[in-house]
PDB file of C-alpha atoms in Angstrom:
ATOM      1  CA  UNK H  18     123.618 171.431 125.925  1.00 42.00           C
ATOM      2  CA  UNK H  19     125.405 168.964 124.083  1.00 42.00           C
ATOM      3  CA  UNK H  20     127.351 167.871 126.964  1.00 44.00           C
ATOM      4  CA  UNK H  21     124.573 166.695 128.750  1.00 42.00           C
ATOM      5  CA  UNK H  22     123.231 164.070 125.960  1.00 37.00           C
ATOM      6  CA  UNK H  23     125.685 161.285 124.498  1.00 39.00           C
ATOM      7  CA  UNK H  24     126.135 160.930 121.135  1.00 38.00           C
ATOM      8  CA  UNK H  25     124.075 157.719 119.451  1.00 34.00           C
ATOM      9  CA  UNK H  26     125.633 156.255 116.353  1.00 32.00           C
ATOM     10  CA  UNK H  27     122.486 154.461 114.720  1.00 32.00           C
ATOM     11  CA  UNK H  28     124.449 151.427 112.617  1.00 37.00           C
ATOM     12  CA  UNK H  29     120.720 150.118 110.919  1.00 44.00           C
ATOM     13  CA  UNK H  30     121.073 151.004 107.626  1.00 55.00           C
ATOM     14  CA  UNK H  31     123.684 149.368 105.433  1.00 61.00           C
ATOM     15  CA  UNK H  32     126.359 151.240 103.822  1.00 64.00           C
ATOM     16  CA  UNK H  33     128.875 150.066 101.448  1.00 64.00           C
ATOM     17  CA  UNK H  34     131.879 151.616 100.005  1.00 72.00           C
ATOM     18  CA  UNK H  35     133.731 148.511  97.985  1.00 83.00           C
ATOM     19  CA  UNK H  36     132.395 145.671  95.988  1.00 91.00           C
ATOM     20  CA  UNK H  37     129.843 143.640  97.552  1.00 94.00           C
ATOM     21  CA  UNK H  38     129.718 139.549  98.295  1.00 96.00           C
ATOM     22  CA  UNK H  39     127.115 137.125  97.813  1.00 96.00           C
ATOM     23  CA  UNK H  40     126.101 134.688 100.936  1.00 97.00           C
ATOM     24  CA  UNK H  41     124.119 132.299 101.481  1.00 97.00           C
ATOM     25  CA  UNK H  42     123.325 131.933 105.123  1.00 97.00           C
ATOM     26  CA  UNK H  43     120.406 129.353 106.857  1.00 97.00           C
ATOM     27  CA  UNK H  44     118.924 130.078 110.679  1.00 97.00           C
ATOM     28  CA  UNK H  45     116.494 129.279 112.887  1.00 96.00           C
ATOM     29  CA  UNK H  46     114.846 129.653 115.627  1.00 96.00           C
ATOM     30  CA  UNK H  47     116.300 128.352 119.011  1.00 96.00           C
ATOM     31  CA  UNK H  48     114.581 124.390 119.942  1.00 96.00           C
ATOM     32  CA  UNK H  49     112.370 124.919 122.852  1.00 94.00           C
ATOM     33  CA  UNK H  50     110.238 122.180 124.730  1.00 96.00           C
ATOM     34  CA  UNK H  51     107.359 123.562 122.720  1.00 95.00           C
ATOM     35  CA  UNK H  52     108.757 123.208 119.421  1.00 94.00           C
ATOM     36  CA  UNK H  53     111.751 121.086 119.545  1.00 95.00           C
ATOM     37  CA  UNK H  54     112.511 120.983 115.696  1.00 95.00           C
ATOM     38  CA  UNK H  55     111.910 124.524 114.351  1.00 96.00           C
ATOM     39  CA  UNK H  56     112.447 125.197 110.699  1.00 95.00           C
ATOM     40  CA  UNK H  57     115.208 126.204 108.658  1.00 96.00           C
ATOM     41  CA  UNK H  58     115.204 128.983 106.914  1.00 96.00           C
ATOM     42  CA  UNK H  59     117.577 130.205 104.249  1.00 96.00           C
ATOM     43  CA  UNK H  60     118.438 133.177 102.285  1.00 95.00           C
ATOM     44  CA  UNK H  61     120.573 134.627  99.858  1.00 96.00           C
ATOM     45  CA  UNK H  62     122.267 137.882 101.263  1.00 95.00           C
ATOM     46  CA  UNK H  63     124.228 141.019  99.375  1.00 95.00           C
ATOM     47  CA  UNK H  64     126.613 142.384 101.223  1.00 94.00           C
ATOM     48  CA  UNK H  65     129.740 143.904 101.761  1.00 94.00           C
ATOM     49  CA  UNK H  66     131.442 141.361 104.678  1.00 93.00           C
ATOM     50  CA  UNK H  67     129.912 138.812 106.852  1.00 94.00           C
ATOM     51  CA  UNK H  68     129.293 140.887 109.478  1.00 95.00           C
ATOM     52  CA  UNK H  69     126.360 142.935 107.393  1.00 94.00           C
ATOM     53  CA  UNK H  70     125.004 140.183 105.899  1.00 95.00           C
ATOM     54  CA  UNK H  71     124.088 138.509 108.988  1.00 96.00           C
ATOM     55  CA  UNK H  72     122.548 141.765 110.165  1.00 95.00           C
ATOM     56  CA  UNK H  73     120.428 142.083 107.155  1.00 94.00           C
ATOM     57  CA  UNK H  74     119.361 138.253 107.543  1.00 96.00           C
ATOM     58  CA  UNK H  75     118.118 139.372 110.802  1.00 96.00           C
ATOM     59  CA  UNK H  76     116.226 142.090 109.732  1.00 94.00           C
ATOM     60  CA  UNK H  77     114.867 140.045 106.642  1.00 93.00           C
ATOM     61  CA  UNK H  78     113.619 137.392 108.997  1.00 95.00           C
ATOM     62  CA  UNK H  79     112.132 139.499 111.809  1.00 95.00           C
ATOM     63  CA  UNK H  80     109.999 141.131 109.024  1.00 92.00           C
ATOM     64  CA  UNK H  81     108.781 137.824 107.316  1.00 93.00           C
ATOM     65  CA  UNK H  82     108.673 134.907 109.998  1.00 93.00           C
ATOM     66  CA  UNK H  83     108.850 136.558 113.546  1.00 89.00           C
ATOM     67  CA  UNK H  84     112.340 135.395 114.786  1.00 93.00           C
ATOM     68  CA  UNK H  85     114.344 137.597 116.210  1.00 93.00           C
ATOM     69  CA  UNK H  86     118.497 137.076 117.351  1.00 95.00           C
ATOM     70  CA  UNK H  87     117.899 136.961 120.812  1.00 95.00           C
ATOM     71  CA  UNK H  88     116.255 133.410 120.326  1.00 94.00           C
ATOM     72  CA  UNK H  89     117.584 132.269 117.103  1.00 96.00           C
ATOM     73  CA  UNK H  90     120.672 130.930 115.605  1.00 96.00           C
ATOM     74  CA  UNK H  91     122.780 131.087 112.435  1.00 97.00           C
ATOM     75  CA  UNK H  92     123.621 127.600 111.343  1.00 97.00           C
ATOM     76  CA  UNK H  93     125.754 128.723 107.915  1.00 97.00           C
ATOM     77  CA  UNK H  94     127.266 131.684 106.291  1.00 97.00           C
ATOM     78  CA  UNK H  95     129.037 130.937 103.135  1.00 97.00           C
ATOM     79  CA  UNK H  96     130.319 133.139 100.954  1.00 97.00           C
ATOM     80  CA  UNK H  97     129.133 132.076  97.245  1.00 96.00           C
ATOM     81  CA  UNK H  98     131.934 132.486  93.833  1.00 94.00           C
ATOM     82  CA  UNK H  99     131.111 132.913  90.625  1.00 94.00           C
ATOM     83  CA  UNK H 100     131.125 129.877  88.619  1.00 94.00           C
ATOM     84  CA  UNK H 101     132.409 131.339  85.550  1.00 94.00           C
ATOM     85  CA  UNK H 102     134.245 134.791  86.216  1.00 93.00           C
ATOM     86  CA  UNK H 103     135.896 135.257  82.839  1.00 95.00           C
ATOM     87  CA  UNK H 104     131.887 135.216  80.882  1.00 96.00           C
ATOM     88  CA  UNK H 105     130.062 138.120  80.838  1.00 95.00           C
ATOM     89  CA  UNK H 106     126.656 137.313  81.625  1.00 97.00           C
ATOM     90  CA  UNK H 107     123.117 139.204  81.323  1.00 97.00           C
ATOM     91  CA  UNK H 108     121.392 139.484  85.059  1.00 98.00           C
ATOM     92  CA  UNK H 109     117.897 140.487  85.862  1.00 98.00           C
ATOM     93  CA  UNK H 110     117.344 142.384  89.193  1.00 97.00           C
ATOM     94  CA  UNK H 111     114.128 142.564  90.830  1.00 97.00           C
ATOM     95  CA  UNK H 112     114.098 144.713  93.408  1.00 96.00           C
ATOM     96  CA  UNK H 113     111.950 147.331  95.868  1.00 96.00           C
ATOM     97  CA  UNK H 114     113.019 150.326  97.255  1.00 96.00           C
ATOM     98  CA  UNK H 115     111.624 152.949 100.115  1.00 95.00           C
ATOM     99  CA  UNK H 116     111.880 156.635  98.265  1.00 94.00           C
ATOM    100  CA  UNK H 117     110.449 159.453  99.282  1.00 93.00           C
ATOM    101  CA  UNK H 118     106.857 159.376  98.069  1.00 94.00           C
ATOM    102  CA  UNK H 119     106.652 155.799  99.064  1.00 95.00           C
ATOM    103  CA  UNK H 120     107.536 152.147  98.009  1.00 96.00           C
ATOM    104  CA  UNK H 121     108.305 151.072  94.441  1.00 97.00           C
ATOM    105  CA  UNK H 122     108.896 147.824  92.970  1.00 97.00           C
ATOM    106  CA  UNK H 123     111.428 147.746  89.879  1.00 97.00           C
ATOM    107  CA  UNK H 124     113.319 145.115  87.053  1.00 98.00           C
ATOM    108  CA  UNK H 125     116.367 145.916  85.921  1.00 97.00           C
ATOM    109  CA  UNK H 126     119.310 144.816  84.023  1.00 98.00           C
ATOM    110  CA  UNK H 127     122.814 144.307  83.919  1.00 98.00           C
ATOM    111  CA  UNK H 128     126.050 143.460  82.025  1.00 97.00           C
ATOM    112  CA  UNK H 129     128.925 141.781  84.481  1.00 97.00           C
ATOM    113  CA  UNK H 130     130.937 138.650  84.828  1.00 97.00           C
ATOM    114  CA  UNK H 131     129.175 138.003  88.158  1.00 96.00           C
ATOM    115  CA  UNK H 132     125.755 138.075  90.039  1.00 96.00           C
ATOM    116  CA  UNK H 133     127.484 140.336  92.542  1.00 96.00           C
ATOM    117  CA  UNK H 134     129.104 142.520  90.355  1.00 96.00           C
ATOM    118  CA  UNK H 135     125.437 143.338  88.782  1.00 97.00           C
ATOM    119  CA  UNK H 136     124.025 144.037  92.280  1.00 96.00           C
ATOM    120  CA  UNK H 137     127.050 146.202  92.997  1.00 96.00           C
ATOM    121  CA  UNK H 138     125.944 148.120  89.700  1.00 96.00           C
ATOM    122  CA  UNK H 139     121.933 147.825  90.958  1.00 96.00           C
ATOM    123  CA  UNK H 140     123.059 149.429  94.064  1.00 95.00           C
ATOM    124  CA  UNK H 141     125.563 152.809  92.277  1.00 95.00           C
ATOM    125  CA  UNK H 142     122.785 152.905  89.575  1.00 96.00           C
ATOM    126  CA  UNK H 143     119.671 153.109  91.735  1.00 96.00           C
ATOM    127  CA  UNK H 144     121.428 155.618  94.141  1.00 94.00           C
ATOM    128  CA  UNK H 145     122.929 158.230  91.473  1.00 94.00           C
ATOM    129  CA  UNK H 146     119.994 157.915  89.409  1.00 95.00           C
ATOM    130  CA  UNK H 147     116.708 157.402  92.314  1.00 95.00           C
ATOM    131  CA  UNK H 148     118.747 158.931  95.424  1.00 94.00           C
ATOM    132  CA  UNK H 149     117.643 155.512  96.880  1.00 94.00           C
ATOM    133  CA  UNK H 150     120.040 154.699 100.224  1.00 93.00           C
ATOM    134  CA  UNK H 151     121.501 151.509 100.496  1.00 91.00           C
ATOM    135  CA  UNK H 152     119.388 150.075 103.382  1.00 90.00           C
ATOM    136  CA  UNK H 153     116.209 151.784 101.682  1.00 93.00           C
ATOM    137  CA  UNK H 154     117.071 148.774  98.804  1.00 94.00           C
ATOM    138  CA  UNK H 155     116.092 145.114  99.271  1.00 94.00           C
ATOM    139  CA  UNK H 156     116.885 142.274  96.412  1.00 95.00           C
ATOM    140  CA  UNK H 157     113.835 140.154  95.800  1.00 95.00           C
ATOM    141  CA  UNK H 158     115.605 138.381  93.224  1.00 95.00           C
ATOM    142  CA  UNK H 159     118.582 138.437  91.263  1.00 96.00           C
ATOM    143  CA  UNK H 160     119.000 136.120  87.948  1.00 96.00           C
ATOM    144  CA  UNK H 161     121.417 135.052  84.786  1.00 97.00           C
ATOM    145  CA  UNK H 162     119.242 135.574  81.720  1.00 97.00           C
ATOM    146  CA  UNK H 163     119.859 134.329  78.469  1.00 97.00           C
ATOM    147  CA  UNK H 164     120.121 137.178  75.776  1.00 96.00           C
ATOM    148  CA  UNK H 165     116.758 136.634  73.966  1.00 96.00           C
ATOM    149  CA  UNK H 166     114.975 137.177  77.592  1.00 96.00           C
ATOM    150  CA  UNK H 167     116.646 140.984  77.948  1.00 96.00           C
ATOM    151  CA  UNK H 168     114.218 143.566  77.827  1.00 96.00           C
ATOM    152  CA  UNK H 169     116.193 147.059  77.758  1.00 96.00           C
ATOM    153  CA  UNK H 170     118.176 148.182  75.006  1.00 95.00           C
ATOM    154  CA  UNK H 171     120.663 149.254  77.202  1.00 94.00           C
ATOM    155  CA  UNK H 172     121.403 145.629  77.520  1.00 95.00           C
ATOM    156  CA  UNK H 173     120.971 144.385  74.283  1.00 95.00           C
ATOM    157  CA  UNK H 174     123.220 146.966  72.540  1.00 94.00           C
ATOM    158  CA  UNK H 175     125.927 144.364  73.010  1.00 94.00           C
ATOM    159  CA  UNK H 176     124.160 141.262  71.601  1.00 95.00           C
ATOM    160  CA  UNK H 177     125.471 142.179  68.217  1.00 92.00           C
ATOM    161  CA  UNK H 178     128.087 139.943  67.381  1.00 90.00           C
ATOM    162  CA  UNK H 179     129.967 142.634  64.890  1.00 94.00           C
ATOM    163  CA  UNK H 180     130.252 145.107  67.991  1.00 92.00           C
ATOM    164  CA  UNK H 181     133.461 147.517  67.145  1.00 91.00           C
ATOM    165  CA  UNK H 182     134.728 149.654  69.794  1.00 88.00           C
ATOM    166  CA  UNK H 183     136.593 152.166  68.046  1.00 86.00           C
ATOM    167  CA  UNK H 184     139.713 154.359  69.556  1.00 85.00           C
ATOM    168  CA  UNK H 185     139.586 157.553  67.572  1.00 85.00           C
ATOM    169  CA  UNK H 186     141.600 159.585  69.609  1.00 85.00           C
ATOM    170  CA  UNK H 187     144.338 158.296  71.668  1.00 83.00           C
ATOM    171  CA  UNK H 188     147.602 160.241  73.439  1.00 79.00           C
ATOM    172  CA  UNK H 189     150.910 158.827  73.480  1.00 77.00           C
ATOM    173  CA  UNK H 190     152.664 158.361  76.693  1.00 79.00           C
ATOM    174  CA  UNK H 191     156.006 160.020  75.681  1.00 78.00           C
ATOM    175  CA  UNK H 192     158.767 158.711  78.062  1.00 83.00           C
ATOM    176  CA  UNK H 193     161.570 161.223  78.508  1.00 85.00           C
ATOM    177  CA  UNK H 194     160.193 163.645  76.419  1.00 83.00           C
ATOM    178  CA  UNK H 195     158.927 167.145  77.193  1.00 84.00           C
ATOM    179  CA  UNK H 196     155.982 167.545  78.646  1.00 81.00           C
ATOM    180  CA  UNK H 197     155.170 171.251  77.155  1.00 86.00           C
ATOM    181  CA  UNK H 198     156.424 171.129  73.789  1.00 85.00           C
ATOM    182  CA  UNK H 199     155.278 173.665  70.829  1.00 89.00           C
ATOM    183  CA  UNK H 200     154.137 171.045  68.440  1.00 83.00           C
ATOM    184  CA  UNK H 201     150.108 169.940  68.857  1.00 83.00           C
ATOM    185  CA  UNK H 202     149.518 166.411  69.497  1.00 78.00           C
ATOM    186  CA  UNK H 203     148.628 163.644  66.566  1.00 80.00           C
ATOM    187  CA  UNK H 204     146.197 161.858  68.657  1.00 82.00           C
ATOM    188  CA  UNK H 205     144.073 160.339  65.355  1.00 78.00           C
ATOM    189  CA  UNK H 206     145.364 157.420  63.487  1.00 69.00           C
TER     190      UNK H 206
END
């Protein structure tokens, strides 16, 4: 039975495996004699390559302003960089999500050096912890926030400025020594 139907491969949802990119990429709809200037429209895109994100600018903009790819254009994709990579940084995530039951709005926060790092996180976080898929997610908006905005103690746990990270147990990498010996390990200082 199988033999008689092909195989279809449906690529619509977005899958990730790696770190994902920010973009920034502006379309519009193709000029036509009725509406020679159309408008410009612009949005800020999570994804993994180039490729994805101007699928998922396509799907954003069918859904809000009618425009579909068959007569419209992309006029930029640009890949956006961090200004400061070496600072961590607090960033709020709003965000909705498709589950099960139905559709949820959330906030959340995260710790990284960079706005796409955090939505990377957003992304693991809400599918280990809500099952949510990766195409079921869509960014409203993603934000630096200073450290008296934070709202979750997860966050704020590392606002203290006398924050010790202790090492109480820690193995010694023994070069050219046995590696099953009859002595325990000292792994406390």
């Amino acid at each position: 039975l199988s033999s008689f139907f092909p195989r279809v491969y449906i690529s619509g949802d977005m899958k990730f495996g790696g770190k994902l990119n920010e973009y920034i990429i502006s379309g519009r709809k193709l000029p036509t004699e009725r509406d020679p200037k159309p408008s410009l429209y612009k949005m800020r895109i999570f994804a993994p390559d180039d490729i994805v994100a101007k699928s998922r600018f396509w799907y954003f903009i069918k859904k809000l302003k009618k425009v579909k790819k068959a007569n419209g254009e992309i006029l930029m994709c640009s890949r956006q960089c961090e200004k400061s990579p070496t600072v961590v940084k607090n960033f709020a995530i709003w965000l909705r999500y498709d589950s099960r039951s139905g559709t949820h709005n959330m906030y959340r926060e995260y710790r990284d050096v960079s706005v796409a790092g955090a939505v990377t996180q957003c992304y693991r976080d809400m599918g280990a912890k809500h099952r949510a898929r990766a195409g079921s997610i869509q960014i409203i908006k993603a934000d630096s926030i200073p450290a008296n905005k934070c709202r979750r103690t997860n966050t704020t746990q590392f606002h203290n400025s006398h924050i010790k990270f202790p090492l109480p147990h820690r193995v010694n990498v023994r070069l050219h020594h046995p590696r099953f010996t009859t002595r325990r390990p000292t792994t406390f200082y």
